[in-house]
PDB file of C-alpha atoms in Angstrom:
ATOM      1  CA  MET A 276     -22.971  -7.692 -26.194  1.00 45.00           C
ATOM      2  CA  ASP A 277     -24.963 -10.856 -26.829  1.00 40.00           C
ATOM      3  CA  LYS A 278     -22.459 -13.690 -26.983  1.00 38.00           C
ATOM      4  CA  ARG A 279     -24.892 -16.546 -27.523  1.00 35.00           C
ATOM      5  CA  THR A 280     -23.770 -19.233 -29.917  1.00 35.00           C
ATOM      6  CA  LEU A 281     -26.101 -19.578 -32.883  1.00 34.00           C
ATOM      7  CA  SER A 282     -27.798 -22.727 -34.048  1.00 33.00           C
ATOM      8  CA  GLU A 283     -26.078 -23.748 -37.248  1.00 36.00           C
ATOM      9  CA  PRO A 284     -27.869 -24.259 -40.541  1.00 37.00           C
ATOM     10  CA  SER A 285     -26.603 -27.172 -42.628  1.00 37.00           C
ATOM     11  CA  SER A 286     -24.729 -24.806 -44.981  1.00 43.00           C
ATOM     12  CA  GLN A 287     -22.487 -23.565 -42.167  1.00 43.00           C
ATOM     13  CA  PRO A 288     -19.205 -25.214 -41.143  1.00 44.00           C
ATOM     14  CA  VAL A 289     -18.858 -27.151 -37.910  1.00 45.00           C
ATOM     15  CA  ALA A 290     -17.525 -23.915 -36.406  1.00 53.00           C
ATOM     16  CA  LYS A 291     -19.884 -22.327 -33.892  1.00 67.00           C
ATOM     17  CA  PRO A 292     -20.133 -18.601 -34.677  1.00 77.00           C
ATOM     18  CA  VAL A 293     -20.693 -15.852 -32.138  1.00 93.00           C
ATOM     19  CA  GLN A 294     -23.298 -13.083 -32.382  1.00 95.00           C
ATOM     20  CA  VAL A 295     -22.685  -9.440 -31.501  1.00 97.00           C
ATOM     21  CA  TYR A 296     -24.992  -6.446 -31.870  1.00 97.00           C
ATOM     22  CA  LEU A 297     -24.453  -2.725 -32.324  1.00 97.00           C
ATOM     23  CA  THR A 298     -26.937  -0.181 -31.031  1.00 96.00           C
ATOM     24  CA  GLN A 299     -28.362   2.676 -33.047  1.00 95.00           C
ATOM     25  CA  ALA A 300     -26.163   5.106 -31.103  1.00 96.00           C
ATOM     26  CA  GLU A 301     -23.002   3.100 -31.846  1.00 97.00           C
ATOM     27  CA  ILE A 302     -23.881   3.022 -35.525  1.00 95.00           C
ATOM     28  CA  MET A 303     -24.844   6.693 -35.856  1.00 95.00           C
ATOM     29  CA  GLU A 304     -22.090   8.128 -33.658  1.00 96.00           C
ATOM     30  CA  GLN A 305     -19.203   5.829 -34.619  1.00 97.00           C
ATOM     31  CA  GLY A 306     -19.963   3.624 -37.623  1.00 97.00           C
ATOM     32  CA  LEU A 307     -21.339   6.207 -40.039  1.00 96.00           C
ATOM     33  CA  PRO A 308     -18.544   8.778 -39.460  1.00 96.00           C
ATOM     34  CA  LEU A 309     -15.894   6.060 -39.906  1.00 96.00           C
ATOM     35  CA  ALA A 310     -17.458   4.824 -43.147  1.00 95.00           C
ATOM     36  CA  GLN A 311     -18.068   8.275 -44.630  1.00 94.00           C
ATOM     37  CA  GLY A 312     -14.519   9.337 -43.845  1.00 94.00           C
ATOM     38  CA  ARG A 313     -13.113   6.344 -45.707  1.00 92.00           C
ATOM     39  CA  PHE A 314     -15.425   6.906 -48.652  1.00 91.00           C
ATOM     40  CA  GLU A 315     -14.156  10.461 -49.043  1.00 90.00           C
ATOM     41  CA  ARG A 316     -10.493   9.521 -48.610  1.00 87.00           C
ATOM     42  CA  TRP A 317     -10.711   6.779 -51.249  1.00 82.00           C
ATOM     43  CA  ARG A 318     -12.842   8.734 -53.713  1.00 78.00           C
ATOM     44  CA  ASP A 319      -9.964   9.570 -56.079  1.00 67.00           C
ATOM     45  CA  ARG A 320      -7.585   6.703 -55.284  1.00 63.00           C
ATOM     46  CA  GLN A 321      -7.058   3.803 -57.664  1.00 57.00           C
ATOM     47  CA  GLU A 322      -5.574   1.179 -55.339  1.00 55.00           C
ATOM     48  CA  PHE A 323      -8.832   0.316 -53.571  1.00 53.00           C
ATOM     49  CA  HIS A 324      -9.451  -3.424 -54.034  1.00 54.00           C
ATOM     50  CA  TYR A 325     -13.229  -3.163 -54.488  1.00 60.00           C
ATOM     51  CA  PRO A 326     -15.609  -0.430 -55.787  1.00 69.00           C
ATOM     52  CA  ASN A 327     -15.667   2.690 -53.603  1.00 79.00           C
ATOM     53  CA  PHE A 328     -19.352   2.675 -52.608  1.00 86.00           C
ATOM     54  CA  PRO A 329     -21.035   3.886 -49.388  1.00 89.00           C
ATOM     55  CA  MET A 330     -22.439   0.474 -48.404  1.00 89.00           C
ATOM     56  CA  THR A 331     -19.057  -1.189 -48.983  1.00 88.00           C
ATOM     57  CA  HIS A 332     -17.398   1.080 -46.431  1.00 92.00           C
ATOM     58  CA  LEU A 333     -20.368   0.977 -44.069  1.00 93.00           C
ATOM     59  CA  ARG A 334     -20.383  -2.817 -43.767  1.00 94.00           C
ATOM     60  CA  GLY A 335     -16.636  -2.775 -43.199  1.00 95.00           C
ATOM     61  CA  ALA A 336     -16.760  -0.142 -40.470  1.00 97.00           C
ATOM     62  CA  LEU A 337     -19.680  -1.761 -38.656  1.00 97.00           C
ATOM     63  CA  GLY A 338     -18.026  -5.176 -38.794  1.00 98.00           C
ATOM     64  CA  GLU A 339     -14.886  -3.708 -37.217  1.00 98.00           C
ATOM     65  CA  LEU A 340     -16.941  -2.086 -34.455  1.00 98.00           C
ATOM     66  CA  ALA A 341     -18.621  -5.431 -33.774  1.00 98.00           C
ATOM     67  CA  VAL A 342     -15.247  -7.165 -33.485  1.00 98.00           C
ATOM     68  CA  GLU A 343     -13.971  -4.377 -31.233  1.00 98.00           C
ATOM     69  CA  LYS A 344     -16.979  -4.942 -28.971  1.00 97.00           C
ATOM     70  CA  TRP A 345     -16.299  -8.682 -28.854  1.00 96.00           C
ATOM     71  CA  LEU A 346     -12.600  -8.174 -28.066  1.00 94.00           C
ATOM     72  CA  THR A 347     -13.455  -5.693 -25.310  1.00 93.00           C
ATOM     73  CA  GLU A 348     -16.022  -8.015 -23.751  1.00 91.00           C
ATOM     74  CA  SER A 349     -13.501 -10.859 -24.033  1.00 87.00           C
ATOM     75  CA  ARG A 350     -10.948  -8.729 -22.110  1.00 86.00           C
ATOM     76  CA  VAL A 351      -8.354  -8.802 -24.880  1.00 86.00           C
ATOM     77  CA  ASP A 352      -5.604  -6.171 -25.087  1.00 88.00           C
ATOM     78  CA  PHE A 353      -5.619  -4.590 -28.536  1.00 93.00           C
ATOM     79  CA  ILE A 354      -4.870  -1.506 -30.594  1.00 94.00           C
ATOM     80  CA  PRO A 355      -7.822  -0.488 -32.862  1.00 97.00           C
ATOM     81  CA  TYR A 356      -5.907   0.799 -35.863  1.00 97.00           C
ATOM     82  CA  PHE A 357      -9.128   0.808 -37.910  1.00 97.00           C
ATOM     83  CA  ARG A 358      -9.998   4.024 -36.048  1.00 97.00           C
ATOM     84  CA  GLN A 359      -6.809   5.812 -37.123  1.00 96.00           C
ATOM     85  CA  PRO A 360      -7.034   7.222 -40.674  1.00 93.00           C
ATOM     86  CA  GLU A 361      -3.378   8.256 -40.646  1.00 93.00           C
ATOM     87  CA  VAL A 362      -2.297   4.579 -40.776  1.00 93.00           C
ATOM     88  CA  GLU A 363      -5.055   3.410 -43.130  1.00 89.00           C
ATOM     89  CA  GLY A 364      -3.681   0.962 -45.676  1.00 87.00           C
ATOM     90  CA  HIS A 365      -0.509   0.392 -43.642  1.00 92.00           C
ATOM     91  CA  LYS A 366      -1.728  -1.336 -40.478  1.00 95.00           C
ATOM     92  CA  PRO A 367      -4.148  -4.194 -39.801  1.00 97.00           C
ATOM     93  CA  ASP A 368      -7.541  -3.350 -38.346  1.00 97.00           C
ATOM     94  CA  PHE A 369      -6.405  -4.600 -34.937  1.00 97.00           C
ATOM     95  CA  ILE A 370      -3.140  -5.476 -33.273  1.00 95.00           C
ATOM     96  CA  LEU A 371      -3.648  -7.949 -30.450  1.00 91.00           C
ATOM     97  CA  HIS A 372      -0.967  -7.269 -27.869  1.00 80.00           C
ATOM     98  CA  LEU A 373       0.604 -10.335 -26.311  1.00 65.00           C
ATOM     99  CA  PRO A 374       3.082 -10.348 -23.443  1.00 59.00           C
ATOM    100  CA  GLN A 375       6.784 -10.729 -24.239  1.00 62.00           C
ATOM    101  CA  SER A 376       6.441  -8.123 -27.020  1.00 64.00           C
ATOM    102  CA  LEU A 377       4.453 -10.420 -29.296  1.00 74.00           C
ATOM    103  CA  PHE A 378       1.795  -8.993 -31.613  1.00 87.00           C
ATOM    104  CA  VAL A 379      -0.916 -10.503 -33.819  1.00 92.00           C
ATOM    105  CA  GLY A 380      -2.391  -8.500 -36.710  1.00 96.00           C
ATOM    106  CA  VAL A 381      -6.111  -9.058 -37.367  1.00 97.00           C
ATOM    107  CA  GLU A 382      -7.978  -7.930 -40.481  1.00 98.00           C
ATOM    108  CA  VAL A 383     -11.793  -7.935 -40.417  1.00 98.00           C
ATOM    109  CA  LYS A 384     -13.783  -8.778 -43.546  1.00 97.00           C
ATOM    110  CA  THR A 385     -17.550  -8.218 -43.455  1.00 97.00           C
ATOM    111  CA  TRP A 386     -20.308  -9.274 -45.857  1.00 95.00           C
ATOM    112  CA  ALA A 387     -24.049  -8.803 -45.844  1.00 94.00           C
ATOM    113  CA  GLU A 388     -25.821 -12.072 -45.104  1.00 95.00           C
ATOM    114  CA  ARG A 389     -27.446 -12.073 -48.568  1.00 92.00           C
ATOM    115  CA  TYR A 390     -23.974 -12.144 -50.205  1.00 92.00           C
ATOM    116  CA  TRP A 391     -22.199 -14.454 -47.766  1.00 96.00           C
ATOM    117  CA  LEU A 392     -22.630 -17.836 -49.451  1.00 95.00           C
ATOM    118  CA  ASP A 393     -21.874 -16.772 -53.028  1.00 93.00           C
ATOM    119  CA  MET A 394     -19.505 -13.815 -52.612  1.00 93.00           C
ATOM    120  CA  GLY A 395     -18.215 -13.984 -49.054  1.00 95.00           C
ATOM    121  CA  ARG A 396     -14.835 -15.121 -47.660  1.00 97.00           C
ATOM    122  CA  CYS A 397     -12.884 -13.523 -50.532  1.00 96.00           C
ATOM    123  CA  ILE A 398      -9.470 -11.900 -50.886  1.00 96.00           C
ATOM    124  CA  THR A 399      -8.103 -10.586 -54.203  1.00 94.00           C
ATOM    125  CA  PRO A 400      -4.500 -11.544 -55.142  1.00 95.00           C
ATOM    126  CA  LYS A 401      -3.525  -7.866 -54.998  1.00 92.00           C
ATOM    127  CA  GLN A 402      -5.138  -7.493 -51.596  1.00 93.00           C
ATOM    128  CA  LEU A 403      -3.345 -10.606 -50.330  1.00 96.00           C
ATOM    129  CA  PHE A 404      -0.008  -8.993 -51.164  1.00 94.00           C
ATOM    130  CA  THR A 405      -1.004  -5.785 -49.357  1.00 93.00           C
ATOM    131  CA  LEU A 406      -2.218  -7.643 -46.272  1.00 95.00           C
ATOM    132  CA  SER A 407       0.991  -9.649 -46.079  1.00 94.00           C
ATOM    133  CA  GLU A 408       3.701  -7.202 -47.116  1.00 93.00           C
ATOM    134  CA  THR A 409       2.287  -3.799 -46.136  1.00 91.00           C
ATOM    135  CA  LYS A 410      -0.169  -4.363 -43.304  1.00 93.00           C
ATOM    136  CA  SER A 411       1.529  -7.338 -41.563  1.00 92.00           C
ATOM    137  CA  VAL A 412      -1.732  -9.225 -41.095  1.00 96.00           C
ATOM    138  CA  ASP A 413      -1.654 -12.655 -39.429  1.00 96.00           C
ATOM    139  CA  ILE A 414      -5.364 -13.495 -39.108  1.00 96.00           C
ATOM    140  CA  ILE A 415      -8.482 -12.728 -41.150  1.00 98.00           C
ATOM    141  CA  LEU A 416     -11.704 -12.626 -39.127  1.00 98.00           C
ATOM    142  CA  TRP A 417     -14.871 -13.162 -41.161  1.00 98.00           C
ATOM    143  CA  VAL A 418     -18.048 -11.296 -40.162  1.00 98.00           C
ATOM    144  CA  ILE A 419     -21.625 -11.462 -41.464  1.00 98.00           C
ATOM    145  CA  MET A 420     -23.856  -8.394 -41.164  1.00 96.00           C
ATOM    146  CA  HIS A 421     -27.532  -9.267 -40.706  1.00 95.00           C
ATOM    147  CA  GLU A 422     -29.053  -6.282 -42.436  1.00 90.00           C
ATOM    148  CA  PRO A 423     -32.337  -4.967 -40.995  1.00 88.00           C
ATOM    149  CA  GLU A 424     -35.363  -4.702 -43.252  1.00 82.00           C
ATOM    150  CA  PRO A 425     -34.699  -1.250 -44.791  1.00 76.00           C
ATOM    151  CA  PHE A 426     -31.287  -2.352 -46.085  1.00 81.00           C
ATOM    152  CA  GLN A 427     -32.168  -5.632 -47.742  1.00 77.00           C
ATOM    153  CA  SER A 428     -33.157  -3.844 -50.948  1.00 77.00           C
ATOM    154  CA  TYR A 429     -30.279  -1.373 -50.876  1.00 79.00           C
ATOM    155  CA  THR A 430     -27.440  -1.570 -53.379  1.00 75.00           C
ATOM    156  CA  SER A 431     -23.793  -0.595 -52.994  1.00 71.00           C
ATOM    157  CA  GLN A 432     -24.594   2.763 -54.595  1.00 77.00           C
ATOM    158  CA  THR A 433     -27.405   3.744 -52.211  1.00 86.00           C
ATOM    159  CA  PRO A 434     -26.592   7.346 -51.123  1.00 90.00           C
ATOM    160  CA  TRP A 435     -25.537   8.353 -47.619  1.00 91.00           C
ATOM    161  CA  SER A 436     -28.717  10.355 -47.074  1.00 92.00           C
ATOM    162  CA  ALA A 437     -30.910   7.251 -47.494  1.00 90.00           C
ATOM    163  CA  ILE A 438     -28.592   5.155 -45.315  1.00 90.00           C
ATOM    164  CA  ARG A 439     -28.606   7.736 -42.513  1.00 91.00           C
ATOM    165  CA  THR A 440     -32.401   8.050 -42.614  1.00 90.00           C
ATOM    166  CA  ALA A 441     -32.886   4.272 -42.484  1.00 89.00           C
ATOM    167  CA  PHE A 442     -30.677   3.825 -39.431  1.00 89.00           C
ATOM    168  CA  ARG A 443     -32.835   6.278 -37.471  1.00 88.00           C
ATOM    169  CA  THR A 444     -35.583   3.612 -37.578  1.00 88.00           C
ATOM    170  CA  VAL A 445     -33.338   0.709 -36.484  1.00 89.00           C
ATOM    171  CA  GLY A 446     -32.776  -0.266 -32.860  1.00 89.00           C
ATOM    172  CA  ARG A 447     -30.006  -2.849 -33.184  1.00 93.00           C
ATOM    173  CA  VAL A 448     -28.031  -4.504 -35.962  1.00 95.00           C
ATOM    174  CA  TYR A 449     -26.687  -8.025 -35.422  1.00 97.00           C
ATOM    175  CA  PHE A 450     -23.414  -9.458 -36.664  1.00 98.00           C
ATOM    176  CA  THR A 451     -22.124 -13.018 -36.731  1.00 98.00           C
ATOM    177  CA  LEU A 452     -18.441 -13.690 -36.179  1.00 97.00           C
ATOM    178  CA  ALA A 453     -18.498 -16.625 -38.566  1.00 96.00           C
ATOM    179  CA  GLY A 454     -14.901 -17.845 -38.319  1.00 96.00           C
ATOM    180  CA  TRP A 455     -11.299 -16.975 -39.080  1.00 96.00           C
ATOM    181  CA  ASN A 456      -8.222 -18.037 -41.063  1.00 97.00           C
ATOM    182  CA  TRP A 457      -4.493 -17.552 -40.996  1.00 96.00           C
ATOM    183  CA  LEU A 458      -3.416 -15.258 -43.838  1.00 97.00           C
ATOM    184  CA  VAL A 459      -0.924 -17.896 -45.028  1.00 96.00           C
ATOM    185  CA  GLU A 460      -3.853 -20.180 -45.869  1.00 97.00           C
ATOM    186  CA  VAL A 461      -5.349 -17.818 -48.447  1.00 97.00           C
ATOM    187  CA  ASP A 462      -3.248 -18.646 -51.508  1.00 95.00           C
ATOM    188  CA  LYS A 463      -4.149 -22.334 -51.091  1.00 95.00           C
ATOM    189  CA  TRP A 464      -7.805 -21.577 -51.903  1.00 96.00           C
ATOM    190  CA  LYS A 465      -9.320 -21.701 -55.370  1.00 93.00           C
ATOM    191  CA  LEU A 466      -9.247 -18.567 -57.503  1.00 96.00           C
ATOM    192  CA  ARG A 467     -12.802 -17.752 -58.534  1.00 94.00           C
ATOM    193  CA  GLU A 468     -14.572 -14.880 -60.247  1.00 93.00           C
ATOM    194  CA  THR A 469     -17.137 -13.618 -57.751  1.00 91.00           C
ATOM    195  CA  GLY A 470     -19.595 -10.741 -57.746  1.00 84.00           C
ATOM    196  CA  PRO A 471     -22.471  -9.565 -59.943  1.00 80.00           C
ATOM    197  CA  GLU A 472     -22.407 -10.382 -63.650  1.00 81.00           C
ATOM    198  CA  SER A 473     -21.756  -6.704 -64.417  1.00 76.00           C
ATOM    199  CA  GLY A 474     -18.493  -6.606 -62.475  1.00 79.00           C
ATOM    200  CA  LYS A 475     -16.931  -9.916 -61.451  1.00 89.00           C
ATOM    201  CA  ILE A 476     -13.605  -9.835 -59.579  1.00 89.00           C
ATOM    202  CA  LEU A 477     -11.007 -12.613 -59.364  1.00 94.00           C
ATOM    203  CA  ASN A 478     -10.685 -13.705 -55.732  1.00 95.00           C
ATOM    204  CA  TYR A 479      -9.231 -16.381 -53.546  1.00 97.00           C
ATOM    205  CA  GLN A 480     -12.385 -17.711 -51.891  1.00 97.00           C
ATOM    206  CA  ALA A 481     -12.530 -19.930 -48.817  1.00 97.00           C
ATOM    207  CA  ASP A 482     -15.041 -22.751 -48.722  1.00 96.00           C
ATOM    208  CA  LEU A 483     -17.187 -22.771 -45.583  1.00 95.00           C
ATOM    209  CA  LYS A 484     -15.413 -25.911 -44.407  1.00 95.00           C
ATOM    210  CA  ASP A 485     -12.077 -24.052 -44.498  1.00 95.00           C
ATOM    211  CA  LEU A 486     -13.039 -21.608 -41.729  1.00 96.00           C
ATOM    212  CA  HIS A 487     -11.728 -22.122 -38.187  1.00 95.00           C
ATOM    213  CA  SER A 488     -14.179 -21.545 -35.364  1.00 94.00           C
ATOM    214  CA  ILE A 489     -14.222 -18.526 -33.081  1.00 94.00           C
ATOM    215  CA  GLU A 490     -14.081 -21.009 -30.205  1.00 91.00           C
ATOM    216  CA  ILE A 491     -10.680 -22.195 -31.442  1.00 89.00           C
ATOM    217  CA  LEU A 492      -9.463 -18.594 -31.701  1.00 89.00           C
ATOM    218  CA  GLU A 493     -10.573 -17.928 -28.128  1.00 86.00           C
ATOM    219  CA  ARG A 494      -8.668 -21.015 -26.983  1.00 82.00           C
ATOM    220  CA  LEU A 495      -5.563 -19.867 -28.847  1.00 80.00           C
ATOM    221  CA  LEU A 496      -5.745 -16.444 -27.236  1.00 79.00           C
ATOM    222  CA  ARG A 497      -5.775 -18.071 -23.824  1.00 73.00           C
ATOM    223  CA  ARG A 498      -2.835 -20.352 -24.577  1.00 67.00           C
ATOM    224  CA  TRP A 499      -0.396 -17.857 -26.103  1.00 61.00           C
ATOM    225  CA  PRO A 500       2.585 -16.956 -23.861  1.00 51.00           C
ATOM    226  CA  GLY A 501       1.573 -15.215 -20.678  1.00 44.00           C
ATOM    227  CA  SER A 502      -2.103 -15.382 -21.722  1.00 41.00           C
ATOM    228  CA  LEU A 503      -3.433 -12.710 -24.034  1.00 42.00           C
ATOM    229  CA  ILE A 504      -6.723 -12.506 -22.194  1.00 39.00           C
ATOM    230  CA  ARG A 505      -6.265 -10.599 -18.956  1.00 36.00           C
ATOM    231  CA  GLY A 506      -7.295 -12.395 -15.815  1.00 37.00           C
ATOM    232  CA  SER A 507      -7.538 -15.842 -17.400  1.00 38.00           C
TER     233      SER A 507
END
């Protein structure tokens, strides 16, 4: 994992994000099966918060794998519930396991870089209720997927066959861990209609300045009782 801090463009918050990459093998062997499984399970369900498209699930699954890689490299104890379809919709993506029987639920939200400024950092009111009351989420971790060249013209409805073929030509895909927020902060944000003109959705949307830095999260992990990060 490449954990270099990125130089920050002026549109980014003071927070210093962290960059992680996934290899072609990680994407083909783990990311695609995770995303396709979710797509099939949600095909006929109405409670999904956003349209049930291949690229929607793919970005989500790859963002979760990137966060898993970061947590592993950071020597954090965690349970990757995002890998367990039997608890889908009822558990956060990750449970960080603290000593003294303390747990922190983390939900990962991933956007393509081209959508990040206008449509990123969003939670629907219905989704907020689910995250709080059903999934017991404490923290939202925001991730940006830097799509390689073949994907920059793809839409949410691009078929799996085209996606699979494109990834065979890609060596690595990079992700930015852009920041995080406590779930209890979400309903303080403005409600905005975001998305394409053909299908806008009402969301709570964080301004870039509202995001907390990954550096602060890493410090918090080290200072929680007994130290969450092993060996620190």
